[in-house]
Amino acid sequence: MLLLRKLDFLIILFSLSVLTASVFWSLPEEEGKRRAEIEASGEKFIMPLSRDGAMEFEGPVGRTRVEAAGGEVFIAQSDCRDGICVTMGRISEPGEWVACLPNRVIVRVVGGKSEEDTEVDAGAY
Amino acid sequence: MRTDRREITAFFGALCLFLSALEYLIPKPLPFLRLGLANLPLLIGLRFFEPADLILVLFLKVLGQGLMNGTLTSYVFLFSLTGSVVSVFMMTLVYRFGGRYVSLVGVSLSGALGSSLAQTMMAVLFIFGDTARIIAPFSIGAGLVSGFLLGLFAEKFVSASGWLRKVEKRYRESLGKPEIPEIPEEVK
């Protein structure tokens, strides 16, 4: 095209490369093994679900104990008033979460999907 | 006459307002798929406006868009403001340094690129968090397409419009420098 000049092509090229870079940038990260991500008092902790274990966190209202057992994670005990976090029960699927808001502890499951998750379920079907 | 300068600046601001209204009529399938018609006055004004007036038009445009879309008092306004400021900065930079090697297509593209990058960064860093990365290619891609089309139109318009010649002449006369500055030799 007559309209376009030298530098235009350079800018077009540059724009397209930025666009391509943004595509790669937007791709979700490597999923990795399934794990629990725990946010407590502004810090981030990671707890594997592949083995049993427990972690304790100090928060504004006391201690919160997060336990992993049999591939599930749950809040076993917390010094909060209502104990909603404990009654929220056990979680194991990516995207699920339990939290103790008074004590600022948030537990989320992230990482690879299990075998049955990748199949079409009744709802999707 | 000094009033000419004021008048023309205000007129370009008003043009932005009008084009925002026009754009509001066009349905948007997704919020970030916008044409950016309101950038047109900035694009064609780039060649003759003094920096102070260009910045004035820029703020009038952001204000007008905010009014038209009803986002003036919401956080969306911050996106609009950031995007527009970065975009005008980029366009001025490219236009000044590119000289005769660059057409308004390149100028518009770099403005669109700057604007959508700034807005994406803002979304990721301050407002929506990391998940906003997912829309990055869409928002940048849409920005580039509309930036390209707008630049193409602006280039055609600038080279064909007699009205713009007259406006430019009046503006320059009101500044007291009626000569259209030549591109200096060393740019070649």
JSON list of N, CA and C in Angstrom, two decimals, chain A residues 42-77:
[
{"chain": "A", "resi": 42, "resn": "GLY", "atom": "N", "xyz": [-1.46, -12.55, 55.32]},
{"chain": "A", "resi": 42, "resn": "GLY", "atom": "CA", "xyz": [-0.78, -11.91, 54.20]},
{"chain": "A", "resi": 42, "resn": "GLY", "atom": "C", "xyz": [0.33, -12.74, 53.58]},
{"chain": "A", "resi": 43, "resn": "GLU", "atom": "N", "xyz": [0.59, -13.93, 54.11]},
{"chain": "A", "resi": 43, "resn": "GLU", "atom": "CA", "xyz": [1.63, -14.75, 53.51]},
{"chain": "A", "resi": 43, "resn": "GLU", "atom": "C", "xyz": [1.00, -15.96, 52.82]},
{"chain": "A", "resi": 44, "resn": "LYS", "atom": "N", "xyz": [1.76, -16.55, 51.90]},
{"chain": "A", "resi": 44, "resn": "LYS", "atom": "CA", "xyz": [1.25, -17.66, 51.14]},
{"chain": "A", "resi": 44, "resn": "LYS", "atom": "C", "xyz": [2.02, -18.93, 51.48]},
{"chain": "A", "resi": 45, "resn": "PHE", "atom": "N", "xyz": [1.29, -19.99, 51.76]},
{"chain": "A", "resi": 45, "resn": "PHE", "atom": "CA", "xyz": [1.93, -21.27, 52.05]},
{"chain": "A", "resi": 45, "resn": "PHE", "atom": "C", "xyz": [1.37, -22.32, 51.09]},
{"chain": "A", "resi": 46, "resn": "ILE", "atom": "N", "xyz": [2.18, -23.33, 50.83]},
{"chain": "A", "resi": 46, "resn": "ILE", "atom": "CA", "xyz": [1.71, -24.42, 49.97]},
{"chain": "A", "resi": 46, "resn": "ILE", "atom": "C", "xyz": [1.81, -25.73, 50.74]},
{"chain": "A", "resi": 47, "resn": "MET", "atom": "N", "xyz": [0.75, -26.50, 50.62]},
{"chain": "A", "resi": 47, "resn": "MET", "atom": "CA", "xyz": [0.69, -27.76, 51.35]},
{"chain": "A", "resi": 47, "resn": "MET", "atom": "C", "xyz": [0.33, -28.86, 50.36]},
{"chain": "A", "resi": 48, "resn": "PRO", "atom": "N", "xyz": [1.18, -29.85, 50.21]},
{"chain": "A", "resi": 48, "resn": "PRO", "atom": "CA", "xyz": [0.86, -30.92, 49.25]},
{"chain": "A", "resi": 48, "resn": "PRO", "atom": "C", "xyz": [-0.29, -31.78, 49.77]},
{"chain": "A", "resi": 49, "resn": "LEU", "atom": "N", "xyz": [-1.11, -32.27, 48.83]},
{"chain": "A", "resi": 49, "resn": "LEU", "atom": "CA", "xyz": [-2.21, -33.13, 49.25]},
{"chain": "A", "resi": 49, "resn": "LEU", "atom": "C", "xyz": [-1.85, -34.61, 49.16]},
{"chain": "A", "resi": 50, "resn": "SER", "atom": "N", "xyz": [-0.66, -34.84, 48.58]},
{"chain": "A", "resi": 50, "resn": "SER", "atom": "CA", "xyz": [-0.28, -36.24, 48.35]},
{"chain": "A", "resi": 50, "resn": "SER", "atom": "C", "xyz": [0.07, -36.96, 49.65]},
{"chain": "A", "resi": 51, "resn": "ARG", "atom": "N", "xyz": [0.41, -36.21, 50.66]},
{"chain": "A", "resi": 51, "resn": "ARG", "atom": "CA", "xyz": [0.67, -36.89, 51.95]},
{"chain": "A", "resi": 51, "resn": "ARG", "atom": "C", "xyz": [-0.01, -36.14, 53.08]},
{"chain": "A", "resi": 52, "resn": "ASP", "atom": "N", "xyz": [-0.22, -36.87, 54.15]},
{"chain": "A", "resi": 52, "resn": "ASP", "atom": "CA", "xyz": [-0.92, -36.26, 55.29]},
{"chain": "A", "resi": 52, "resn": "ASP", "atom": "C", "xyz": [0.02, -35.31, 56.02]},
{"chain": "A", "resi": 53, "resn": "GLY", "atom": "N", "xyz": [-0.58, -34.32, 56.63]},
{"chain": "A", "resi": 53, "resn": "GLY", "atom": "CA", "xyz": [0.25, -33.37, 57.39]},
{"chain": "A", "resi": 53, "resn": "GLY", "atom": "C", "xyz": [-0.62, -32.31, 58.02]},
{"chain": "A", "resi": 54, "resn": "ALA", "atom": "N", "xyz": [0.01, -31.46, 58.78]},
{"chain": "A", "resi": 54, "resn": "ALA", "atom": "CA", "xyz": [-0.72, -30.40, 59.44]},
{"chain": "A", "resi": 54, "resn": "ALA", "atom": "C", "xyz": [0.14, -29.14, 59.53]},
{"chain": "A", "resi": 55, "resn": "MET", "atom": "N", "xyz": [-0.52, -27.98, 59.49]},
{"chain": "A", "resi": 55, "resn": "MET", "atom": "CA", "xyz": [0.18, -26.72, 59.64]},
{"chain": "A", "resi": 55, "resn": "MET", "atom": "C", "xyz": [-0.64, -25.84, 60.56]},
{"chain": "A", "resi": 56, "resn": "GLU", "atom": "N", "xyz": [0.04, -25.04, 61.33]},
{"chain": "A", "resi": 56, "resn": "GLU", "atom": "CA", "xyz": [-0.67, -24.13, 62.22]},
{"chain": "A", "resi": 56, "resn": "GLU", "atom": "C", "xyz": [-0.31, -22.68, 61.89]},
{"chain": "A", "resi": 57, "resn": "PHE", "atom": "N", "xyz": [-1.34, -21.83, 61.93]},
{"chain": "A", "resi": 57, "resn": "PHE", "atom": "CA", "xyz": [-1.12, -20.43, 61.58]},
{"chain": "A", "resi": 57, "resn": "PHE", "atom": "C", "xyz": [-1.60, -19.53, 62.70]},
{"chain": "A", "resi": 58, "resn": "GLU", "atom": "N", "xyz": [-0.80, -18.51, 62.93]},
{"chain": "A", "resi": 58, "resn": "GLU", "atom": "CA", "xyz": [-1.14, -17.52, 63.95]},
{"chain": "A", "resi": 58, "resn": "GLU", "atom": "C", "xyz": [-1.88, -16.38, 63.24]},
{"chain": "A", "resi": 59, "resn": "GLY", "atom": "N", "xyz": [-3.06, -16.03, 63.74]},
{"chain": "A", "resi": 59, "resn": "GLY", "atom": "CA", "xyz": [-3.82, -14.93, 63.14]},
{"chain": "A", "resi": 59, "resn": "GLY", "atom": "C", "xyz": [-4.26, -13.93, 64.18]},
{"chain": "A", "resi": 60, "resn": "PRO", "atom": "N", "xyz": [-5.10, -13.00, 63.77]},
{"chain": "A", "resi": 60, "resn": "PRO", "atom": "CA", "xyz": [-5.55, -11.94, 64.70]},
{"chain": "A", "resi": 60, "resn": "PRO", "atom": "C", "xyz": [-6.33, -12.46, 65.91]},
{"chain": "A", "resi": 61, "resn": "VAL", "atom": "N", "xyz": [-7.03, -13.59, 65.76]},
{"chain": "A", "resi": 61, "resn": "VAL", "atom": "CA", "xyz": [-7.81, -14.05, 66.90]},
{"chain": "A", "resi": 61, "resn": "VAL", "atom": "C", "xyz": [-7.25, -15.33, 67.53]},
{"chain": "A", "resi": 62, "resn": "GLY", "atom": "N", "xyz": [-6.13, -15.79, 67.03]},
{"chain": "A", "resi": 62, "resn": "GLY", "atom": "CA", "xyz": [-5.57, -16.98, 67.65]},
{"chain": "A", "resi": 62, "resn": "GLY", "atom": "C", "xyz": [-4.93, -17.92, 66.64]},
{"chain": "A", "resi": 63, "resn": "ARG", "atom": "N", "xyz": [-5.03, -19.20, 66.91]},
{"chain": "A", "resi": 63, "resn": "ARG", "atom": "CA", "xyz": [-4.38, -20.19, 66.05]},
{"chain": "A", "resi": 63, "resn": "ARG", "atom": "C", "xyz": [-5.41, -20.89, 65.16]},
{"chain": "A", "resi": 64, "resn": "THR", "atom": "N", "xyz": [-4.96, -21.24, 63.96]},
{"chain": "A", "resi": 64, "resn": "THR", "atom": "CA", "xyz": [-5.81, -22.02, 63.07]},
{"chain": "A", "resi": 64, "resn": "THR", "atom": "C", "xyz": [-4.98, -23.20, 62.59]},
{"chain": "A", "resi": 65, "resn": "ARG", "atom": "N", "xyz": [-5.57, -24.39, 62.70]},
{"chain": "A", "resi": 65, "resn": "ARG", "atom": "CA", "xyz": [-4.83, -25.59, 62.34]},
{"chain": "A", "resi": 65, "resn": "ARG", "atom": "C", "xyz": [-5.42, -26.17, 61.05]},
{"chain": "A", "resi": 66, "resn": "VAL", "atom": "N", "xyz": [-4.58, -26.27, 60.03]},
{"chain": "A", "resi": 66, "resn": "VAL", "atom": "CA", "xyz": [-5.02, -26.84, 58.76]},
{"chain": "A", "resi": 66, "resn": "VAL", "atom": "C", "xyz": [-4.40, -28.22, 58.61]},
{"chain": "A", "resi": 67, "resn": "GLU", "atom": "N", "xyz": [-5.24, -29.19, 58.30]},
{"chain": "A", "resi": 67, "resn": "GLU", "atom": "CA", "xyz": [-4.71, -30.55, 58.18]},
{"chain": "A", "resi": 67, "resn": "GLU", "atom": "C", "xyz": [-5.00, -31.12, 56.80]},
{"chain": "A", "resi": 68, "resn": "ALA", "atom": "N", "xyz": [-4.10, -31.95, 56.33]},
{"chain": "A", "resi": 68, "resn": "ALA", "atom": "CA", "xyz": [-4.32, -32.69, 55.10]},
{"chain": "A", "resi": 68, "resn": "ALA", "atom": "C", "xyz": [-4.33, -34.17, 55.44]},
{"chain": "A", "resi": 69, "resn": "ALA", "atom": "N", "xyz": [-5.34, -34.88, 54.92]},
{"chain": "A", "resi": 69, "resn": "ALA", "atom": "CA", "xyz": [-5.42, -36.31, 55.19]},
{"chain": "A", "resi": 69, "resn": "ALA", "atom": "C", "xyz": [-6.15, -37.00, 54.06]},
{"chain": "A", "resi": 70, "resn": "GLY", "atom": "N", "xyz": [-5.57, -38.03, 53.54]},
{"chain": "A", "resi": 70, "resn": "GLY", "atom": "CA", "xyz": [-6.21, -38.82, 52.48]},
{"chain": "A", "resi": 70, "resn": "GLY", "atom": "C", "xyz": [-6.54, -38.01, 51.24]},
{"chain": "A", "resi": 71, "resn": "GLY", "atom": "N", "xyz": [-5.67, -37.08, 50.88]},
{"chain": "A", "resi": 71, "resn": "GLY", "atom": "CA", "xyz": [-5.89, -36.28, 49.66]},
{"chain": "A", "resi": 71, "resn": "GLY", "atom": "C", "xyz": [-6.91, -35.17, 49.85]},
{"chain": "A", "resi": 72, "resn": "GLU", "atom": "N", "xyz": [-7.33, -34.96, 51.07]},
{"chain": "A", "resi": 72, "resn": "GLU", "atom": "CA", "xyz": [-8.27, -33.87, 51.35]},
{"chain": "A", "resi": 72, "resn": "GLU", "atom": "C", "xyz": [-7.62, -32.91, 52.34]},
{"chain": "A", "resi": 73, "resn": "VAL", "atom": "N", "xyz": [-8.11, -31.67, 52.31]},
{"chain": "A", "resi": 73, "resn": "VAL", "atom": "CA", "xyz": [-7.58, -30.70, 53.25]},
{"chain": "A", "resi": 73, "resn": "VAL", "atom": "C", "xyz": [-8.75, -30.05, 53.99]},
{"chain": "A", "resi": 74, "resn": "PHE", "atom": "N", "xyz": [-8.52, -29.71, 55.25]},
{"chain": "A", "resi": 74, "resn": "PHE", "atom": "CA", "xyz": [-9.61, -29.10, 56.02]},
{"chain": "A", "resi": 74, "resn": "PHE", "atom": "C", "xyz": [-9.03, -28.33, 57.20]},
{"chain": "A", "resi": 75, "resn": "ILE", "atom": "N", "xyz": [-9.85, -27.46, 57.75]},
{"chain": "A", "resi": 75, "resn": "ILE", "atom": "CA", "xyz": [-9.44, -26.74, 58.95]},
{"chain": "A", "resi": 75, "resn": "ILE", "atom": "C", "xyz": [-9.89, -27.56, 60.14]},
{"chain": "A", "resi": 76, "resn": "ALA", "atom": "N", "xyz": [-8.93, -28.04, 60.90]},
{"chain": "A", "resi": 76, "resn": "ALA", "atom": "CA", "xyz": [-9.25, -28.97, 61.98]},
{"chain": "A", "resi": 76, "resn": "ALA", "atom": "C", "xyz": [-9.67, -28.23, 63.23]},
{"chain": "A", "resi": 77, "resn": "GLN", "atom": "N", "xyz": [-9.06, -27.08, 63.43]},
{"chain": "A", "resi": 77, "resn": "GLN", "atom": "CA", "xyz": [-9.36, -26.36, 64.67]},
{"chain": "A", "resi": 77, "resn": "GLN", "atom": "C", "xyz": [-9.02, -24.91, 64.45]}
]
